[in-house]
Short mmCIF file of C-alpha atoms and ligand atoms in Angstrom, two decimals:
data_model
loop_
_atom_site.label_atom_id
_atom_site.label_comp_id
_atom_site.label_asym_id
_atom_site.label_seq_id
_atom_site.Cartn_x
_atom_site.Cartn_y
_atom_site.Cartn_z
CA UNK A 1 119.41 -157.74 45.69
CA UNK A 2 119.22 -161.45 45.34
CA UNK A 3 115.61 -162.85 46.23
CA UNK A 4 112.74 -160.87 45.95
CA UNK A 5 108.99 -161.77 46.16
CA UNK A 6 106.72 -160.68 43.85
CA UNK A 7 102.99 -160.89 45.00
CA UNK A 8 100.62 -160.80 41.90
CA UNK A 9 103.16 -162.34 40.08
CA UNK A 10 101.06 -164.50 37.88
CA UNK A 11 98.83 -161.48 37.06
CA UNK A 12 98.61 -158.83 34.08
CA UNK A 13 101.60 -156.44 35.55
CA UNK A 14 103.25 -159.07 37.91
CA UNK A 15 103.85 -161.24 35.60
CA UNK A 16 105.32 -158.98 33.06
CA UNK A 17 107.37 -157.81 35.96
CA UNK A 18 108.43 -161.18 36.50
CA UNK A 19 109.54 -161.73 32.72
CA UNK A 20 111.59 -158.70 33.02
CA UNK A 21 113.69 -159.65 35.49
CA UNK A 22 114.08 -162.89 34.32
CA UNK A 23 115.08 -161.47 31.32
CA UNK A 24 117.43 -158.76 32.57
CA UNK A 25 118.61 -160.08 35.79
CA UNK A 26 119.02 -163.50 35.54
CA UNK A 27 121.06 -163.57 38.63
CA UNK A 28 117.72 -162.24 40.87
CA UNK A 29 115.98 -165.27 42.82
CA UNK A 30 111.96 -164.44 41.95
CA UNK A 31 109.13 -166.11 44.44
CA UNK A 32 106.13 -165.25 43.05
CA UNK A 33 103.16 -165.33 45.84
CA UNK A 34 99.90 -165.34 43.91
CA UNK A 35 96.39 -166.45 45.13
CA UNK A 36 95.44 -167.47 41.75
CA UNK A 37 91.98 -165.17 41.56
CA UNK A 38 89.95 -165.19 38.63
CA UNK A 39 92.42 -162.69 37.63
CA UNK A 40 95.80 -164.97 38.34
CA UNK A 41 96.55 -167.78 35.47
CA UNK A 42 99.79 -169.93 35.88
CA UNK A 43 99.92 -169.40 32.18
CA UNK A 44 101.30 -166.02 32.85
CA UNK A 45 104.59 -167.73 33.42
CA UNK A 46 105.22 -170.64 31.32
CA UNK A 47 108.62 -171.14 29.93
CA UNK A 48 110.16 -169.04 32.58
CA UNK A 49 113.29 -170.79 34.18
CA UNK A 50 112.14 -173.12 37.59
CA UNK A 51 115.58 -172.68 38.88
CA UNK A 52 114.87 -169.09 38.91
CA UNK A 53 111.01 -168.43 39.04
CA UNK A 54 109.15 -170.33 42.08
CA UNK A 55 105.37 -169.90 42.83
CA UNK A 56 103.65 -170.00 45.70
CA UNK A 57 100.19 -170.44 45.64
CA UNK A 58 98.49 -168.46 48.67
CA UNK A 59 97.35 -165.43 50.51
CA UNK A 60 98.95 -161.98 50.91
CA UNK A 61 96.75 -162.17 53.88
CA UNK A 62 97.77 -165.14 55.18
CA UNK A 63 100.34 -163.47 58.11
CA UNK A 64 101.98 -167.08 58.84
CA UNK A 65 102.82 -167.86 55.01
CA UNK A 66 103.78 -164.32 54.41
CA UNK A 67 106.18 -164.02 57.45
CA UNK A 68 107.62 -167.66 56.32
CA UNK A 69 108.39 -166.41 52.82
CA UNK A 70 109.78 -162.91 54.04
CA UNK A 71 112.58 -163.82 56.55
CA UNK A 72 113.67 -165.96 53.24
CA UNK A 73 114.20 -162.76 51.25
CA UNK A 74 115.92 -159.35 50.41
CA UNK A 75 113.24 -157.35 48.74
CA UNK A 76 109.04 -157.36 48.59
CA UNK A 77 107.86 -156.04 45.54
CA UNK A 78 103.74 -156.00 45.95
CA UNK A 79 101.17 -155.99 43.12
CA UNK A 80 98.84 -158.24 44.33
CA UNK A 81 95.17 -156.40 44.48
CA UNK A 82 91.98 -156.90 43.83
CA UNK A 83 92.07 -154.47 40.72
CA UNK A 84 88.77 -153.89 38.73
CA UNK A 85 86.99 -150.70 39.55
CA UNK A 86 83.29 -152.47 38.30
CA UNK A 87 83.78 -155.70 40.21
CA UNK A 88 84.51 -152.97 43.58
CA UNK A 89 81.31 -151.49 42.36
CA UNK A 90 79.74 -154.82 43.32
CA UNK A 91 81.22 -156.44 45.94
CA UNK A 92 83.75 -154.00 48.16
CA UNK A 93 84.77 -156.40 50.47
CA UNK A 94 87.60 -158.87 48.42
CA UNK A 95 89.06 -154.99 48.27
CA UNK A 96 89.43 -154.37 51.39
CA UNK A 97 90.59 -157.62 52.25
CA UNK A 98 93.11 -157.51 49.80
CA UNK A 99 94.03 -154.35 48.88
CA UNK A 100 93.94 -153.40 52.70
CA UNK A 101 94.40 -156.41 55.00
CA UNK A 102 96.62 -158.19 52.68
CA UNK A 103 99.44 -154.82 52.28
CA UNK A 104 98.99 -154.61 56.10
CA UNK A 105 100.41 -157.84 56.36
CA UNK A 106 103.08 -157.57 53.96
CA UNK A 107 104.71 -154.88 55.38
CA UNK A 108 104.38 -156.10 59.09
CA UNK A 109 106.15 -158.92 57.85
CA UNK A 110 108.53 -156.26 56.11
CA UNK A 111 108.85 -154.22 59.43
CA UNK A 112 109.85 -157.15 61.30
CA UNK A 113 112.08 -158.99 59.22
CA UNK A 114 113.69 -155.85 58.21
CA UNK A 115 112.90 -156.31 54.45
CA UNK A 116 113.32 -153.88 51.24
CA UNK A 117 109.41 -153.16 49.98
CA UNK A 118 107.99 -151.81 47.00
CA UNK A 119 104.42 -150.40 47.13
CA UNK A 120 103.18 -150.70 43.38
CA UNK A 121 100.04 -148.79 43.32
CA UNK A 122 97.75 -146.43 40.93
CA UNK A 123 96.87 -142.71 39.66
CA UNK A 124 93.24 -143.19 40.94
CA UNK A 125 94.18 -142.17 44.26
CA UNK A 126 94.13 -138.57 43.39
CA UNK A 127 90.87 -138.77 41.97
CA UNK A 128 89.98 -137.35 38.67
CA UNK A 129 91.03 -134.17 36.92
CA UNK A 130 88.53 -131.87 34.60
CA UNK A 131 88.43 -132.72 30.87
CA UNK A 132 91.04 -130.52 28.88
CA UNK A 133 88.31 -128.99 27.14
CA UNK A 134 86.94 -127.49 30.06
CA UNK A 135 90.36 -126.16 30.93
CA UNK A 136 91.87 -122.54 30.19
CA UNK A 137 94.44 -122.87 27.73
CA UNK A 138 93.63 -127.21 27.34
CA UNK A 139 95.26 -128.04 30.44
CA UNK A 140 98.60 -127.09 29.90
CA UNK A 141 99.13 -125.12 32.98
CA UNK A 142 100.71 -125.74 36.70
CA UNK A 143 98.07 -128.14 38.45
CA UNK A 144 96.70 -130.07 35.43
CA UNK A 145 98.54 -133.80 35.55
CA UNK A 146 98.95 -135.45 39.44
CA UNK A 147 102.21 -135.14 40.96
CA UNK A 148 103.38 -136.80 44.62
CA UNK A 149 102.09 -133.53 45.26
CA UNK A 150 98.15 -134.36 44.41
CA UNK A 151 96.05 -134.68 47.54
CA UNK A 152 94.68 -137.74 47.66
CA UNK A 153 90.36 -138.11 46.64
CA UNK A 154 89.80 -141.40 45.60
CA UNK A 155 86.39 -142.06 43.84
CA UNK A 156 85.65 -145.80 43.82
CA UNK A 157 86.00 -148.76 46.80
CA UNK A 158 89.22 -149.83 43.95
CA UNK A 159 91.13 -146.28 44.47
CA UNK A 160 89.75 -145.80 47.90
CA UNK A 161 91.36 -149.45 49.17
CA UNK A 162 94.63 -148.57 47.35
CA UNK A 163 94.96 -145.03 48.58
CA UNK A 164 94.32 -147.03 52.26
CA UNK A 165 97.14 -149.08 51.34
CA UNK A 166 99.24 -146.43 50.53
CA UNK A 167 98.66 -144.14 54.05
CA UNK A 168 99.25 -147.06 55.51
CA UNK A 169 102.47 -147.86 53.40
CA UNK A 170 103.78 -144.22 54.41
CA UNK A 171 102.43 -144.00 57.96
CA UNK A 172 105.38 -147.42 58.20
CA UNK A 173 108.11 -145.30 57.16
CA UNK A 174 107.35 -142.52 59.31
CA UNK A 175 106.94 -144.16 62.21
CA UNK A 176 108.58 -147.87 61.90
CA UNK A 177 111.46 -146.75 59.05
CA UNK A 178 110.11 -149.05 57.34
CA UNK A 179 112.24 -149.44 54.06
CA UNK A 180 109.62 -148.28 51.56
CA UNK A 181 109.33 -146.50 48.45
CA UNK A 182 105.59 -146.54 46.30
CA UNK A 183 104.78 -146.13 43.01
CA UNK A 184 101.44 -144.71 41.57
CA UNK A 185 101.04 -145.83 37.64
CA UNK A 186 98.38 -145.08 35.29
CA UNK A 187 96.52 -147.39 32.81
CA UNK A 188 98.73 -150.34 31.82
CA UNK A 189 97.92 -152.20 28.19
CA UNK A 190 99.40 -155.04 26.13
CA UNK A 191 99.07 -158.54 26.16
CA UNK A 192 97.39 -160.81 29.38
CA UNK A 193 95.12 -158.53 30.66
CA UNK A 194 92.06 -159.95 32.12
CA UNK A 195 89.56 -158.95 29.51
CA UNK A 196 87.35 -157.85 32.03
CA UNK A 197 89.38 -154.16 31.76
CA UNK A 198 88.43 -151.84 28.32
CA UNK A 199 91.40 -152.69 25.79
CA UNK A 200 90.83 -156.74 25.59
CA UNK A 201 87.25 -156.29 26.80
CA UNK A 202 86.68 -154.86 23.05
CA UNK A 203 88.86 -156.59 21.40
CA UNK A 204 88.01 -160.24 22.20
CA UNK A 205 84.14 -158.29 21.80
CA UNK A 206 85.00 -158.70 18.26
CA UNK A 207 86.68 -161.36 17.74
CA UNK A 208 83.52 -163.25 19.06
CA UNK A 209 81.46 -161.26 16.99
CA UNK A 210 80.08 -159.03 20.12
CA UNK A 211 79.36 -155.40 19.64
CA UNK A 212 82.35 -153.71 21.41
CA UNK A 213 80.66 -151.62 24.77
CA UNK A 214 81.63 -147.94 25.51
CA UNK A 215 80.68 -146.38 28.47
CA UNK A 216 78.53 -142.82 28.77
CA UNK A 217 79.79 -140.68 25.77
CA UNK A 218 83.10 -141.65 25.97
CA UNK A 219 84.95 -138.50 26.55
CA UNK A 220 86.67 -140.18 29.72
CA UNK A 221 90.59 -140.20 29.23
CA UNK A 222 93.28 -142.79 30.64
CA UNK A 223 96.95 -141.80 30.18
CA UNK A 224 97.93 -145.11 28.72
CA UNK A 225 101.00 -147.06 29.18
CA UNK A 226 102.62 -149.91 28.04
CA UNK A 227 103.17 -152.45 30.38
CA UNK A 228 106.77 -153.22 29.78
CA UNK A 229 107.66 -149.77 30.60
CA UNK A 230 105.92 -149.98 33.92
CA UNK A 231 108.11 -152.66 34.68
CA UNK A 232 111.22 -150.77 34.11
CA UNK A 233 110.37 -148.04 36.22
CA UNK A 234 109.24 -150.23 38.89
CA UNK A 235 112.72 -151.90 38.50
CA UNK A 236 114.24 -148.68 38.26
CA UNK A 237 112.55 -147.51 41.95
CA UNK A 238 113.50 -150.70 43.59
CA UNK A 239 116.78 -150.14 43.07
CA UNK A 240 117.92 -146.69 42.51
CA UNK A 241 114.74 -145.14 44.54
CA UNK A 242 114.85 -142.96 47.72
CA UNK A 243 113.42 -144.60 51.01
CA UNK A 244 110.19 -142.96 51.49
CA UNK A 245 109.78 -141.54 48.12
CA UNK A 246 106.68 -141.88 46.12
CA UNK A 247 107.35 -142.22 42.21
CA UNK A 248 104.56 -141.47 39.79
CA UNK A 249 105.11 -143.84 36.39
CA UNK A 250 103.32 -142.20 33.19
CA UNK A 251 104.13 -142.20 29.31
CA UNK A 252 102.08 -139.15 28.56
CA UNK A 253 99.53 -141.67 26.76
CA UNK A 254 96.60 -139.51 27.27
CA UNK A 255 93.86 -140.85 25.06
CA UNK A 256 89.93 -140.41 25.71
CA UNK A 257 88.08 -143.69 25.72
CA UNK A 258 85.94 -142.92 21.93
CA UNK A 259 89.24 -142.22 20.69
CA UNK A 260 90.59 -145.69 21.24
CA UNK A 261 87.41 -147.78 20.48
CA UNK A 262 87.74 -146.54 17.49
CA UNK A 263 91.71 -147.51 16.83
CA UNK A 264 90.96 -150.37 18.10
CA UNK A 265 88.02 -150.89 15.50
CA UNK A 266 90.02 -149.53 12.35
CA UNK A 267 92.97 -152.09 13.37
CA UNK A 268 90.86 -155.08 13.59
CA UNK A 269 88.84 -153.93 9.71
CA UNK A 270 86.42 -152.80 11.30
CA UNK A 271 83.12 -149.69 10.85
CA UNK A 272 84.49 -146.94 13.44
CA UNK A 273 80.89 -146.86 14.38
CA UNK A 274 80.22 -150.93 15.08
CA UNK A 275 79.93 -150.46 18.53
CA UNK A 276 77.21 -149.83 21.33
CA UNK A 277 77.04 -146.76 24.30
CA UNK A 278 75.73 -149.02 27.42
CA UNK A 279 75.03 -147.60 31.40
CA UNK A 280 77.79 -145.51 32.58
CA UNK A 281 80.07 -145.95 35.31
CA UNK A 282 78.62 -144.81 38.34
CA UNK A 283 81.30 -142.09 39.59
CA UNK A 284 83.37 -141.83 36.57
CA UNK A 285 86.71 -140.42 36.97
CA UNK A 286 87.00 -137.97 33.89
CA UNK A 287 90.32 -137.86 33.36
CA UNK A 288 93.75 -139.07 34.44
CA UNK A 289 97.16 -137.62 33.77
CA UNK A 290 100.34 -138.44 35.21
CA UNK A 291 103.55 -136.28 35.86
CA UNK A 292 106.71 -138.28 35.70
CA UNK A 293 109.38 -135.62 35.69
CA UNK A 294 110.80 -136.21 39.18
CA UNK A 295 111.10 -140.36 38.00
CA UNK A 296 112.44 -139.45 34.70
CA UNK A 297 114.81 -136.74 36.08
CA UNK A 298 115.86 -138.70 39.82
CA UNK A 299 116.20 -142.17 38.35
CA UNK A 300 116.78 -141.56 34.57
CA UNK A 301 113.58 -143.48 33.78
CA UNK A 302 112.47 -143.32 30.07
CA UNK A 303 109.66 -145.44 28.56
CA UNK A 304 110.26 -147.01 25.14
CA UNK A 305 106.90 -148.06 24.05
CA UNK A 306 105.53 -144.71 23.14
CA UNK A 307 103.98 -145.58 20.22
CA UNK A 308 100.56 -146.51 21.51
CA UNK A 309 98.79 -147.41 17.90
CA UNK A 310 102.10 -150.13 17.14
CA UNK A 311 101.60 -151.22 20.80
CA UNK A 312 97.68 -151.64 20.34
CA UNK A 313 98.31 -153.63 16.95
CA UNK A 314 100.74 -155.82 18.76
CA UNK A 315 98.36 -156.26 21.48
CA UNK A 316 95.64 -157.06 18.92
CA UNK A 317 97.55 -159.65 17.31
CA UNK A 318 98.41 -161.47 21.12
CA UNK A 319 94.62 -161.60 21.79
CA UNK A 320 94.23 -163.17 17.75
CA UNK A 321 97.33 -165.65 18.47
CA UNK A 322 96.07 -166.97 22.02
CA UNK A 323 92.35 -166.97 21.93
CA UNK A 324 93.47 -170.52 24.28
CA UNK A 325 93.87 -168.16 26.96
CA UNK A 326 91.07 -166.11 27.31
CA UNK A 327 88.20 -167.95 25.00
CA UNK A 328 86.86 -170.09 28.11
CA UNK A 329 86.19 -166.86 30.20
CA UNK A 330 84.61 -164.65 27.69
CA UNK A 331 80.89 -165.64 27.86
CA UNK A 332 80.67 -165.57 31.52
CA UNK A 333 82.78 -162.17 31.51
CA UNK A 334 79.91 -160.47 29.62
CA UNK A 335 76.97 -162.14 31.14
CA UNK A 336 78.40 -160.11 34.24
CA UNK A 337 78.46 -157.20 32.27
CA UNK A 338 74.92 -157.79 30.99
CA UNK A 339 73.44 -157.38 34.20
CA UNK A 340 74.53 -153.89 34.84
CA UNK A 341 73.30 -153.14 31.04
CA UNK A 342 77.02 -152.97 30.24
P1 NAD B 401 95.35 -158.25 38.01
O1 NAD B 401 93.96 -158.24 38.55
O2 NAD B 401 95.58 -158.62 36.59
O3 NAD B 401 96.26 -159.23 38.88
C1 NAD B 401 96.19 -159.27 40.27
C2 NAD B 401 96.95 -160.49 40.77
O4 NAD B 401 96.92 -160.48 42.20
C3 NAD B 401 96.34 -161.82 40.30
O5 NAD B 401 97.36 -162.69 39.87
C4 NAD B 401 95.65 -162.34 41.55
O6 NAD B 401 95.56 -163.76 41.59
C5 NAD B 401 96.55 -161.80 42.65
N1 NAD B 401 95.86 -161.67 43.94
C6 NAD B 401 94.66 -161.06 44.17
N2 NAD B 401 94.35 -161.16 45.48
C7 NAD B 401 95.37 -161.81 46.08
C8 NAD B 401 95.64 -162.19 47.41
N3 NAD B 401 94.78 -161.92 48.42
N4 NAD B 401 96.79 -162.82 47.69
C9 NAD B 401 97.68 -163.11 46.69
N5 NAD B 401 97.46 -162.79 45.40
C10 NAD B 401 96.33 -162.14 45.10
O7 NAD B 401 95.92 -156.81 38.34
P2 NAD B 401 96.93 -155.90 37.49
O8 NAD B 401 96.17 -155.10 36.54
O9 NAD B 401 98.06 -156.75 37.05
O10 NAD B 401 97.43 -154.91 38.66
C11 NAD B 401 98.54 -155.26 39.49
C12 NAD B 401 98.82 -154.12 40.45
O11 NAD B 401 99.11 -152.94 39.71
C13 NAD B 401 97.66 -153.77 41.38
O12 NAD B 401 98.17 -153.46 42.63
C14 NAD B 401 97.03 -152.55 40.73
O13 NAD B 401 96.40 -151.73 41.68
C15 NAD B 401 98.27 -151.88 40.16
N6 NAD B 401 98.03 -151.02 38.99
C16 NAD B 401 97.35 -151.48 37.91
C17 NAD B 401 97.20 -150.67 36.79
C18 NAD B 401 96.46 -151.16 35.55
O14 NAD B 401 96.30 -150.40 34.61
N7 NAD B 401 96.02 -152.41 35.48
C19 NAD B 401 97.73 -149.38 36.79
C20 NAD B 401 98.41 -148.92 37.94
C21 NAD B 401 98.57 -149.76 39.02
O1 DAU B 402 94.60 -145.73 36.21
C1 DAU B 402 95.08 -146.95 36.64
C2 DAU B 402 93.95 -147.95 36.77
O2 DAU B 402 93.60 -148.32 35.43
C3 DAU B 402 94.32 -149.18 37.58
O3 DAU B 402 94.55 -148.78 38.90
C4 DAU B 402 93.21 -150.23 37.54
O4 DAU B 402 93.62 -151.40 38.20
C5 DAU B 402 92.90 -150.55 36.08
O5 DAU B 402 91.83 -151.46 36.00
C6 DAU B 402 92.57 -149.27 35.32
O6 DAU B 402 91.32 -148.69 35.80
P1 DAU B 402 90.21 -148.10 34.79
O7 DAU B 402 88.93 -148.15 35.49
O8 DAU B 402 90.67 -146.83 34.20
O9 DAU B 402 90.31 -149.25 33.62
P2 DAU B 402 89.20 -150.04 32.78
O10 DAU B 402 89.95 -150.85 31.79
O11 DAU B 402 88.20 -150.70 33.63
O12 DAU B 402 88.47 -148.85 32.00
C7 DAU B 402 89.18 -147.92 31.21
C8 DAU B 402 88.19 -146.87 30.73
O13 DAU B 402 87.28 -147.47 29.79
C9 DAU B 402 87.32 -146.29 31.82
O14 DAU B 402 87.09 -144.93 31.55
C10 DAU B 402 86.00 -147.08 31.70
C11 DAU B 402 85.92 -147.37 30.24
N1 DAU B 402 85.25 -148.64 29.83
C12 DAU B 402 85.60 -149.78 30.47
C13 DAU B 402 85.07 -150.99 30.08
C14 DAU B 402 85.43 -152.27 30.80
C15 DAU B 402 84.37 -148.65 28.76
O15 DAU B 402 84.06 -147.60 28.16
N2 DAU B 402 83.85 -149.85 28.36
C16 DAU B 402 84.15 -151.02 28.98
O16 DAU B 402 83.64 -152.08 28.57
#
């Protein structure tokens, strides 16, 4: 694999996709195509190489741009999404669009041009699962993380546009062969995430002196992953994975959301009670947890940032060293929030 195309490339997991394979493949030809959303920054990829790294600055949707850039390359490898569950809460459309429109025309373009693609995608599609507490024996039986198994129930116009994606991604293989594997992740944290999402949210909350927000009680639970480790497996499924294969990427992370507000309040000196409950989610997913034998056992996957409180101090200390690149945003971020009493 020689070129590839990275959409989303100059956001929070493209780009530190992008950085890994300039880092470990130096040989692979990268064309990022990004829109540049609110949620893209070009500063994702400073100091990368130019004669390796090009961005494109455009549509996923855009079917003459995309089917220019594909006949140019060996492999598609698609993040590009609209991606925040509370902004789909308020405006669906830009995720259907997107998340929708804009993988149809990817792998149409794939389809005909004969192309490699990698559907990255999330956990949400198989809904929620019930809080271990209200489990027999704390959820440690057949049933209780997703597997490629888990029917799909999305909750929110996010998962629901994403699980659309993916049907459509594996409706292509069956009946076009198109050359397709996908990838369902769950919650992805360290440094240049839009601090729209929970981790930076609260931690740029107090480094501008803003009561950090939790939503309901708190007793909702992500199974958290570094993001460097999603880019290996995502490397690791593009190319060692099966054609038509679906690959679920997890780091058993599972943490509930009062849990780490309050890491994140001891590591920055802080009360663990300096922060506020505001409105709750409407549709909530309780709980995610992710299987990742078949990865770790078909495609010798491993993650190697398990330690989640070294990874949130590190992340900490990005979000203290480069308040440049997310100061501007902040007030207008929570005014958003403010409306919804969040
Ligand atoms: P992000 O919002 O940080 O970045 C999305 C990127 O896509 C931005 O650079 C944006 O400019 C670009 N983009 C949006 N619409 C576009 C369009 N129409 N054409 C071209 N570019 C467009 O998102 P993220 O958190 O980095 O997520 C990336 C992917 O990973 C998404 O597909 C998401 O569903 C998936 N995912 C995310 C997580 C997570 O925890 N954040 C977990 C599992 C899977
Ligand atoms: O599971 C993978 C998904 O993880 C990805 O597909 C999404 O793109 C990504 O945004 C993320 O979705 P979540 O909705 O889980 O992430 P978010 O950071 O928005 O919220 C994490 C949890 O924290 C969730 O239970 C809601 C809660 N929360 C969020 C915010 C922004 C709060 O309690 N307070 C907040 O201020």
């Amino acid at each position: 694999m020689k070129k590839i195309i990275v959409t989303g490339g100059a956001g929070f997991i493209g780009s530190n996709f992008v950085h890994y394979v300039v880092k470990h493949h130096p040989e692979v030809q990268v064309t990022v195509l990004d829109k540049l959303t609110y949620a893209g920054n070009r500063a994702n990829l400073a100091g990368l190489p130019e004669e390796q790294v090009k961005l494109v600055v455009g549509d996923i949707a855009d079917a003459k741009l995309v089917n220019e850039l594909v006949q140019e390359t060996d492999a598609v490898v698609h993040y590009a999404a609209e991606s925040h569950n509370d902004n789909s809460l308020k405006d669906p459309f830009p995720f259907v669009q997107t998340n929708i429109i804009g993988t149809y025309t990817l792998i149409e373009a794939c389809r005909k041009n004969d192309v490699r693609y990698h559907h990255v995608s999330t956990d949400e599609v198989y809904g929620d699962l019930p809080l271990r507490e209200d489990l027999p024996g704390h959820g440690e039986g057949e049933g209780e993380k997703f597997t490629d198994q888990t029917p799909y129930n999305p909750s929110s116009p996010y998962s629901s546009t994403k699980a659309g994606s993916d049907l459509l991604v594996k409706a292509w293989v069956r009946s076009f062969n198109l050359q397709a594997t996908i990838s369902n992740c769950s919650n992805n944290y360290g440094p240049y995430q839009h601090i729209e999402k929970f981790i930076p949210r609260q931690i740029t909350n107090v480094l501008s002196g803003i009561r950090p927000k939790l939503y309901g009680d708190g007793k909702n639970v992500r199974d958290w992953i570094h993001t460097n480790d999603h880019s290996s497996a995502v490397w690791a499924i593009l190319t060692k994975g099966k054609i038509g294969e679906t690959y679920l990427i997890g780091a058993d992370g599972e943490e509930d959301n009062k849990s780490v507000m309050e890491l994140i309040l001891e590591l920055m000196d802080q009360p663990n009670d300096a922060y506020d409950h505001v409105n709750d989610r409407p549709g909530h997913d309780l709980r995610y947890a992710i299987d990742s034998t078949k990865l770790r056992q078909e495609l010798d996957w491993k993650p190697e940032f398990t330690n989640f409180r070294d990874g949130l101090a590190d992340t900490i200390r990005w979000y203290k060293d480069n308040r440049d690149w997310w100061e501007a945003e902040k007030q207008a971020v929570e005014a958003n929030y403010a409306k919804n009493g969040q």
